[in-house]
PDB file of C-alpha atoms in Angstrom:
ATOM      1  CA  GLU F 109     -32.243   8.317  -2.408  1.00 63.00           C
ATOM      2  CA  ALA F 110     -29.022   8.301  -4.140  1.00 78.00           C
ATOM      3  CA  GLY F 111     -26.885   5.592  -4.662  1.00 91.00           C
ATOM      4  CA  VAL F 112     -23.261   4.738  -3.437  1.00 94.00           C
ATOM      5  CA  THR F 113     -21.090   7.032  -5.787  1.00 95.00           C
ATOM      6  CA  GLN F 114     -17.575   6.445  -6.791  1.00 96.00           C
ATOM      7  CA  PHE F 115     -14.684   8.602  -7.608  1.00 97.00           C
ATOM      8  CA  PRO F 116     -13.543   8.586 -10.032  1.00 97.00           C
ATOM      9  CA  SER F 117     -14.236   5.695 -12.490  1.00 95.00           C
ATOM     10  CA  HIS F 118     -11.514   5.376 -14.513  1.00 96.00           C
ATOM     11  CA  SER F 119      -7.275   6.821 -13.102  1.00 97.00           C
ATOM     12  CA  VAL F 120      -4.154   5.881 -15.255  1.00 97.00           C
ATOM     13  CA  ILE F 121      -1.335   6.053 -13.442  1.00 97.00           C
ATOM     14  CA  GLU F 122       2.624   4.411 -13.168  1.00 97.00           C
ATOM     15  CA  LYS F 123       4.083   2.485 -11.234  1.00 96.00           C
ATOM     16  CA  GLY F 124       5.612   4.148  -8.235  1.00 96.00           C
ATOM     17  CA  GLN F 125       2.374   6.665  -9.093  1.00 97.00           C
ATOM     18  CA  THR F 126      -0.378   7.290  -5.644  1.00 97.00           C
ATOM     19  CA  VAL F 127      -3.786   6.911  -6.734  1.00 97.00           C
ATOM     20  CA  THR F 128      -6.362   7.636  -4.572  1.00 98.00           C
ATOM     21  CA  LEU F 129     -10.085   6.483  -4.614  1.00 98.00           C
ATOM     22  CA  ARG F 130     -13.057   7.600  -3.290  1.00 98.00           C
ATOM     23  CA  CYS F 131     -15.931   6.308  -2.243  1.00 97.00           C
ATOM     24  CA  ASP F 132     -19.827   7.602  -0.159  1.00 96.00           C
ATOM     25  CA  PRO F 133     -22.231   5.505   0.766  1.00 96.00           C
ATOM     26  CA  ILE F 134     -25.988   5.655   1.659  1.00 94.00           C
ATOM     27  CA  SER F 135     -26.484   7.698   4.063  1.00 92.00           C
ATOM     28  CA  GLY F 136     -27.117   6.691   7.082  1.00 91.00           C
ATOM     29  CA  HIS F 137     -24.599   2.797   6.335  1.00 93.00           C
ATOM     30  CA  ASP F 138     -22.668   2.418   8.715  1.00 93.00           C
ATOM     31  CA  ASN F 139     -21.043  -1.463   6.745  1.00 94.00           C
ATOM     32  CA  LEU F 140     -18.787   0.384   3.725  1.00 96.00           C
ATOM     33  CA  TYR F 141     -17.014  -2.280   2.173  1.00 96.00           C
ATOM     34  CA  TRP F 142     -14.314  -1.793  -0.570  1.00 97.00           C
ATOM     35  CA  TYR F 143     -13.616  -4.926  -3.402  1.00 97.00           C
ATOM     36  CA  ARG F 144     -11.558  -5.322  -5.853  1.00 97.00           C
ATOM     37  CA  ARG F 145     -11.758  -7.200  -9.242  1.00 94.00           C
ATOM     38  CA  VAL F 146      -8.178  -7.855 -11.185  1.00 92.00           C
ATOM     39  CA  MET F 147      -8.997  -8.773 -14.508  1.00 83.00           C
ATOM     40  CA  GLY F 148     -11.285 -11.045 -15.445  1.00 77.00           C
ATOM     41  CA  LYS F 149     -10.906 -13.136 -11.589  1.00 86.00           C
ATOM     42  CA  GLU F 150     -13.153 -13.311  -8.761  1.00 89.00           C
ATOM     43  CA  ILE F 151     -14.102 -10.286  -7.118  1.00 93.00           C
ATOM     44  CA  LYS F 152     -12.086  -9.982  -3.426  1.00 95.00           C
ATOM     45  CA  PHE F 153     -12.908  -8.280  -0.770  1.00 96.00           C
ATOM     46  CA  LEU F 154      -9.651  -5.975   0.869  1.00 97.00           C
ATOM     47  CA  LEU F 155     -11.536  -4.571   4.497  1.00 95.00           C
ATOM     48  CA  HIS F 156     -15.371  -3.633   6.050  1.00 95.00           C
ATOM     49  CA  PHE F 157     -15.953  -0.306   7.673  1.00 95.00           C
ATOM     50  CA  VAL F 158     -17.989  -0.273  11.336  1.00 94.00           C
ATOM     51  CA  LYS F 159     -18.349   4.245  10.572  1.00 94.00           C
ATOM     52  CA  GLU F 160     -14.885   4.877  11.131  1.00 94.00           C
ATOM     53  CA  SER F 161     -13.679   2.234  13.095  1.00 94.00           C
ATOM     54  CA  LYS F 162     -11.820  -1.296  10.998  1.00 94.00           C
ATOM     55  CA  GLN F 163     -14.533  -3.632  11.429  1.00 92.00           C
ATOM     56  CA  ASP F 164     -12.461  -6.826   8.598  1.00 93.00           C
ATOM     57  CA  GLU F 165      -9.345  -6.047   6.337  1.00 94.00           C
ATOM     58  CA  SER F 166      -7.585  -9.501   6.401  1.00 93.00           C
ATOM     59  CA  GLY F 167      -8.660  -9.377   2.318  1.00 93.00           C
ATOM     60  CA  MET F 168      -5.706  -6.056   2.546  1.00 95.00           C
ATOM     61  CA  PRO F 169      -3.022  -6.971   0.078  1.00 92.00           C
ATOM     62  CA  ASN F 170      -0.048  -5.403   2.043  1.00 91.00           C
ATOM     63  CA  ASN F 171       1.160  -2.001   3.063  1.00 92.00           C
ATOM     64  CA  ARG F 172       1.379  -0.049  -0.507  1.00 96.00           C
ATOM     65  CA  PHE F 173      -3.073  -0.434   0.934  1.00 97.00           C
ATOM     66  CA  LEU F 174      -4.317   2.526   2.957  1.00 97.00           C
ATOM     67  CA  ALA F 175      -7.721   2.617   3.369  1.00 97.00           C
ATOM     68  CA  GLU F 176      -9.704   5.821   5.707  1.00 97.00           C
ATOM     69  CA  ARG F 177     -13.478   6.410   6.839  1.00 96.00           C
ATOM     70  CA  THR F 178     -12.789   9.712   8.649  1.00 85.00           C
ATOM     71  CA  GLY F 179     -15.903   9.842  10.721  1.00 88.00           C
ATOM     72  CA  GLY F 180     -17.384   7.410   9.940  1.00 85.00           C
ATOM     73  CA  THR F 181     -19.409   8.994   6.295  1.00 92.00           C
ATOM     74  CA  TYR F 182     -17.085   8.358   3.229  1.00 96.00           C
ATOM     75  CA  SER F 183     -14.341   6.604   2.270  1.00 98.00           C
ATOM     76  CA  THR F 184     -10.638   6.448   0.255  1.00 98.00           C
ATOM     77  CA  LEU F 185      -8.651   4.104   0.059  1.00 98.00           C
ATOM     78  CA  LYS F 186      -5.304   4.994  -0.759  1.00 97.00           C
ATOM     79  CA  VAL F 187      -2.295   2.855  -3.365  1.00 97.00           C
ATOM     80  CA  GLN F 188       1.072   4.289  -2.324  1.00 96.00           C
ATOM     81  CA  PRO F 189       3.687   3.040  -4.017  1.00 96.00           C
ATOM     82  CA  ALA F 190       1.258   1.589  -7.547  1.00 96.00           C
ATOM     83  CA  GLU F 191       2.327  -1.958  -8.772  1.00 96.00           C
ATOM     84  CA  LEU F 192       1.483  -2.711 -12.510  1.00 95.00           C
ATOM     85  CA  GLU F 193      -0.367  -6.249  -9.887  1.00 94.00           C
ATOM     86  CA  ASP F 194      -3.057  -2.747  -8.734  1.00 96.00           C
ATOM     87  CA  SER F 195      -4.249  -2.867 -11.884  1.00 96.00           C
ATOM     88  CA  GLY F 196      -8.103  -3.399 -11.426  1.00 96.00           C
ATOM     89  CA  VAL F 197     -11.918  -2.102 -10.651  1.00 95.00           C
ATOM     90  CA  TYR F 198     -12.867  -1.332  -7.331  1.00 97.00           C
ATOM     91  CA  PHE F 199     -15.939  -1.514  -6.144  1.00 96.00           C
ATOM     92  CA  CYS F 200     -17.182  -0.048  -2.559  1.00 96.00           C
ATOM     93  CA  ALA F 201     -20.508  -1.466  -1.300  1.00 96.00           C
ATOM     94  CA  SER F 202     -22.628  -0.228   2.305  1.00 94.00           C
ATOM     95  CA  SER F 203     -25.609  -1.520   3.735  1.00 92.00           C
ATOM     96  CA  GLN F 204     -27.303  -0.833   7.096  1.00 88.00           C
ATOM     97  CA  ARG F 205     -27.197  -3.608   9.418  1.00 80.00           C
ATOM     98  CA  GLY F 206     -29.191  -6.659   8.329  1.00 74.00           C
ATOM     99  CA  THR F 207     -28.888  -5.377   4.662  1.00 81.00           C
ATOM    100  CA  SER F 208     -28.073  -7.211   1.566  1.00 85.00           C
ATOM    101  CA  SER F 209     -24.458  -4.460   0.239  1.00 90.00           C
ATOM    102  CA  PHE F 210     -25.830  -1.821  -2.333  1.00 92.00           C
ATOM    103  CA  PHE F 211     -22.747  -1.380  -4.768  1.00 94.00           C
ATOM    104  CA  GLY F 212     -20.940   1.703  -7.052  1.00 94.00           C
ATOM    105  CA  PRO F 213     -19.874   1.585 -10.195  1.00 92.00           C
ATOM    106  CA  GLY F 214     -16.038   0.852  -9.463  1.00 95.00           C
ATOM    107  CA  THR F 215     -13.513   2.958 -10.490  1.00 96.00           C
ATOM    108  CA  ARG F 216     -11.722   1.446 -13.415  1.00 95.00           C
ATOM    109  CA  LEU F 217      -7.531   1.127 -12.258  1.00 97.00           C
ATOM    110  CA  THR F 218      -4.350   0.850 -14.506  1.00 97.00           C
ATOM    111  CA  VAL F 219      -1.705   0.881 -13.998  1.00 97.00           C
ATOM    112  CA  LEU F 220       0.815   1.238 -15.540  1.00 96.00           C
TER     113      LEU F 220
ATOM    114  CA  GLY G 167     -12.835 -20.930   4.780  1.00 84.00           C
ATOM    115  CA  ASN G 168     -15.201 -20.159   1.815  1.00 90.00           C
ATOM    116  CA  SER G 169     -15.593 -20.265  -1.738  1.00 94.00           C
ATOM    117  CA  VAL G 170     -18.534 -20.372  -4.846  1.00 96.00           C
ATOM    118  CA  THR G 171     -17.331 -21.895  -8.228  1.00 95.00           C
ATOM    119  CA  GLN G 172     -19.834 -21.389 -11.499  1.00 94.00           C
ATOM    120  CA  MET G 173     -19.720 -22.345 -14.418  1.00 87.00           C
ATOM    121  CA  GLU G 174     -17.150 -19.987 -16.869  1.00 84.00           C
ATOM    122  CA  GLY G 175     -18.299 -17.954 -19.293  1.00 84.00           C
ATOM    123  CA  PRO G 176     -18.613 -16.860 -21.722  1.00 93.00           C
ATOM    124  CA  VAL G 177     -22.624 -18.490 -22.057  1.00 95.00           C
ATOM    125  CA  THR G 178     -24.008 -17.418 -25.776  1.00 96.00           C
ATOM    126  CA  LEU G 179     -28.019 -18.073 -26.305  1.00 96.00           C
ATOM    127  CA  SER G 180     -31.053 -17.364 -28.555  1.00 97.00           C
ATOM    128  CA  GLU G 181     -33.371 -14.650 -26.917  1.00 96.00           C
ATOM    129  CA  GLU G 182     -36.352 -16.463 -25.245  1.00 96.00           C
ATOM    130  CA  ALA G 183     -33.622 -18.725 -24.790  1.00 97.00           C
ATOM    131  CA  PHE G 184     -33.392 -21.364 -21.523  1.00 97.00           C
ATOM    132  CA  LEU G 185     -30.411 -20.229 -19.331  1.00 97.00           C
ATOM    133  CA  THR G 186     -28.811 -21.689 -16.392  1.00 97.00           C
ATOM    134  CA  ILE G 187     -26.109 -20.752 -14.977  1.00 97.00           C
ATOM    135  CA  ASN G 188     -24.288 -23.120 -12.489  1.00 97.00           C
ATOM    136  CA  CYS G 189     -23.397 -22.158  -8.748  1.00 97.00           C
ATOM    137  CA  THR G 190     -22.024 -24.243  -6.406  1.00 97.00           C
ATOM    138  CA  TYR G 191     -20.536 -23.182  -2.665  1.00 96.00           C
ATOM    139  CA  THR G 192     -18.142 -24.013  -0.165  1.00 95.00           C
ATOM    140  CA  ALA G 193     -19.312 -22.679   3.428  1.00 92.00           C
ATOM    141  CA  THR G 194     -18.852 -22.914   7.353  1.00 85.00           C
ATOM    142  CA  GLY G 195     -22.332 -22.731   9.069  1.00 83.00           C
ATOM    143  CA  TYR G 196     -25.576 -21.581   7.234  1.00 87.00           C
ATOM    144  CA  PRO G 197     -24.592 -18.330   4.676  1.00 92.00           C
ATOM    145  CA  SER G 198     -26.660 -16.603   2.430  1.00 93.00           C
ATOM    146  CA  LEU G 199     -25.834 -17.382  -1.708  1.00 95.00           C
ATOM    147  CA  PHE G 200     -26.722 -13.711  -3.750  1.00 95.00           C
ATOM    148  CA  TRP G 201     -26.588 -14.092  -7.566  1.00 97.00           C
ATOM    149  CA  TYR G 202     -25.452 -10.265  -8.140  1.00 96.00           C
ATOM    150  CA  VAL G 203     -25.239  -8.357 -11.902  1.00 96.00           C
ATOM    151  CA  GLN G 204     -22.915  -6.682 -13.436  1.00 94.00           C
ATOM    152  CA  TYR G 205     -24.668  -4.992 -17.089  1.00 93.00           C
ATOM    153  CA  PRO G 206     -22.252  -2.854 -19.132  1.00 88.00           C
ATOM    154  CA  GLY G 207     -20.729  -0.064 -17.785  1.00 83.00           C
ATOM    155  CA  GLU G 208     -22.714  -0.325 -14.789  1.00 87.00           C
ATOM    156  CA  GLY G 209     -22.085  -0.871 -10.876  1.00 87.00           C
ATOM    157  CA  LEU G 210     -23.771  -4.430  -9.428  1.00 91.00           C
ATOM    158  CA  GLN G 211     -27.264  -4.486  -8.515  1.00 93.00           C
ATOM    159  CA  LEU G 212     -28.438  -7.538  -6.817  1.00 94.00           C
ATOM    160  CA  LEU G 213     -30.782  -9.540  -8.091  1.00 97.00           C
ATOM    161  CA  LEU G 214     -31.986 -11.340  -5.793  1.00 96.00           C
ATOM    162  CA  LYS G 215     -31.123 -13.942  -2.492  1.00 94.00           C
ATOM    163  CA  ALA G 216     -32.186 -16.331  -0.167  1.00 94.00           C
ATOM    164  CA  THR G 217     -30.839 -17.196   3.465  1.00 91.00           C
ATOM    165  CA  LYS G 218     -31.181 -20.334   4.269  1.00 91.00           C
ATOM    166  CA  ALA G 219     -31.700 -24.407   3.028  1.00 92.00           C
ATOM    167  CA  ASP G 220     -35.209 -24.555   0.463  1.00 94.00           C
ATOM    168  CA  ASP G 221     -35.868 -20.674  -0.509  1.00 95.00           C
ATOM    169  CA  LYS G 222     -35.891 -19.632  -3.847  1.00 96.00           C
ATOM    170  CA  GLY G 223     -35.033 -15.966  -4.278  1.00 96.00           C
ATOM    171  CA  SER G 224     -36.641 -14.200  -7.825  1.00 97.00           C
ATOM    172  CA  ASN G 225     -36.792 -11.092  -9.623  1.00 97.00           C
ATOM    173  CA  LYS G 226     -37.503 -10.324 -13.117  1.00 95.00           C
ATOM    174  CA  GLY G 227     -37.834 -13.660 -13.875  1.00 96.00           C
ATOM    175  CA  PHE G 228     -35.038 -15.189 -12.430  1.00 98.00           C
ATOM    176  CA  GLU G 229     -35.024 -18.206  -9.478  1.00 98.00           C
ATOM    177  CA  ALA G 230     -32.312 -19.690  -7.837  1.00 98.00           C
ATOM    178  CA  THR G 231     -33.022 -22.341  -5.008  1.00 98.00           C
ATOM    179  CA  TYR G 232     -31.372 -22.788  -1.939  1.00 96.00           C
ATOM    180  CA  ARG G 233     -30.012 -26.185  -1.543  1.00 96.00           C
ATOM    181  CA  LYS G 234     -27.989 -27.349   1.209  1.00 93.00           C
ATOM    182  CA  GLU G 235     -27.718 -30.982   0.348  1.00 94.00           C
ATOM    183  CA  THR G 236     -26.169 -29.914  -3.174  1.00 95.00           C
ATOM    184  CA  THR G 237     -23.880 -27.164  -1.764  1.00 95.00           C
ATOM    185  CA  SER G 238     -26.183 -25.263  -5.521  1.00 97.00           C
ATOM    186  CA  PHE G 239     -28.210 -22.138  -5.951  1.00 97.00           C
ATOM    187  CA  HIS G 240     -27.991 -22.445  -9.644  1.00 98.00           C
ATOM    188  CA  LEU G 241     -29.503 -19.158 -11.835  1.00 98.00           C
ATOM    189  CA  GLU G 242     -32.452 -19.863 -13.716  1.00 98.00           C
ATOM    190  CA  LYS G 243     -34.891 -18.385 -16.283  1.00 98.00           C
ATOM    191  CA  GLY G 244     -36.923 -19.384 -18.711  1.00 96.00           C
ATOM    192  CA  SER G 245     -35.944 -17.409 -21.465  1.00 96.00           C
ATOM    193  CA  VAL G 246     -34.116 -14.591 -21.657  1.00 97.00           C
ATOM    194  CA  GLN G 247     -34.424 -11.193 -23.082  1.00 97.00           C
ATOM    195  CA  VAL G 248     -30.606  -9.047 -25.556  1.00 96.00           C
ATOM    196  CA  SER G 249     -31.531  -6.610 -21.860  1.00 96.00           C
ATOM    197  CA  ASP G 250     -30.323  -9.636 -19.681  1.00 97.00           C
ATOM    198  CA  SER G 251     -26.465  -8.884 -21.173  1.00 97.00           C
ATOM    199  CA  ALA G 252     -23.680  -9.148 -18.354  1.00 96.00           C
ATOM    200  CA  VAL G 253     -21.677 -10.485 -16.247  1.00 95.00           C
ATOM    201  CA  TYR G 254     -23.889 -12.921 -13.121  1.00 97.00           C
ATOM    202  CA  PHE G 255     -22.167 -12.934 -10.015  1.00 96.00           C
ATOM    203  CA  CYS G 256     -22.625 -15.937  -7.690  1.00 96.00           C
ATOM    204  CA  ALA G 257     -21.700 -14.767  -3.647  1.00 95.00           C
ATOM    205  CA  LEU G 258     -22.321 -15.737   0.108  1.00 94.00           C
ATOM    206  CA  SER G 259     -22.173 -14.507   3.029  1.00 92.00           C
ATOM    207  CA  ARG G 260     -22.679 -15.216   6.559  1.00 84.00           C
ATOM    208  CA  THR G 261     -26.669 -14.789   7.790  1.00 74.00           C
ATOM    209  CA  GLY G 262     -27.361 -12.530  10.366  1.00 66.00           C
ATOM    210  CA  THR G 263     -24.506  -9.918  10.456  1.00 64.00           C
ATOM    211  CA  ALA G 264     -23.620  -6.857   8.443  1.00 68.00           C
ATOM    212  CA  SER G 265     -20.295  -9.572   7.316  1.00 81.00           C
ATOM    213  CA  LYS G 266     -18.283  -9.557   3.719  1.00 90.00           C
ATOM    214  CA  LEU G 267     -18.916 -11.237   0.355  1.00 93.00           C
ATOM    215  CA  THR G 268     -17.014 -14.183  -1.001  1.00 94.00           C
ATOM    216  CA  PHE G 269     -17.902 -13.841  -5.275  1.00 95.00           C
ATOM    217  CA  GLY G 270     -17.625 -16.891  -7.532  1.00 94.00           C
ATOM    218  CA  THR G 271     -15.870 -15.509 -10.486  1.00 93.00           C
ATOM    219  CA  GLY G 272     -18.668 -14.018 -12.361  1.00 94.00           C
ATOM    220  CA  THR G 273     -20.555 -15.523 -15.626  1.00 95.00           C
ATOM    221  CA  ARG G 274     -20.299 -13.466 -19.096  1.00 95.00           C
ATOM    222  CA  LEU G 275     -23.851 -13.620 -20.724  1.00 97.00           C
ATOM    223  CA  GLN G 276     -24.106 -12.469 -24.039  1.00 96.00           C
ATOM    224  CA  VAL G 277     -28.280 -13.073 -25.637  1.00 97.00           C
ATOM    225  CA  THR G 278     -28.355 -12.279 -29.440  1.00 96.00           C
ATOM    226  CA  LEU G 279     -31.677 -11.352 -31.206  1.00 92.00           C
TER     227      LEU G 279
END
């Protein structure tokens, strides 16, 4: 069974540009989460999808971040326009009802 | 709100040494507790978990006991190996439903020969 996959693994962009991160959860997992770890700090929750619906987006830092999960399969997280403080590692995780979360390898975003 | 505090690293140990990484938490109700591990170049992997007080989670020689009276979930291993070098994250979530994880800052462990 394939695990959670994320694309790209690394992204280097300039301030003001747009970046879109993609997450493919484990097949059949209704729950999909986005998290972010800024250098050396804790991993922070961004938002939670149940199928295609946003269950909890309390962790989204501001309206420059837009997450979608059309059709309840893969998800994208767009940052537009990117700022320096958006640099970090973005993790995606998925779970089925009642199970622990499985994490992807993360996307390292560097904003110059 | 919920929070997790874990000891700062890096922790450097010789192979076969005893490991303890402290983790304490603040939460409403009765959370589930987790240790995740991130090996170099890889994503987070669930190491072990406990869902109620006095439960002991164990995996790969690692153990942690859910202590409600001290709100702690310390990670221990009796004899570490070089291959255990990684970043370890303590985390909690609400029990019983799909719920977001609240993480600590992570503790880097370096094991040397």
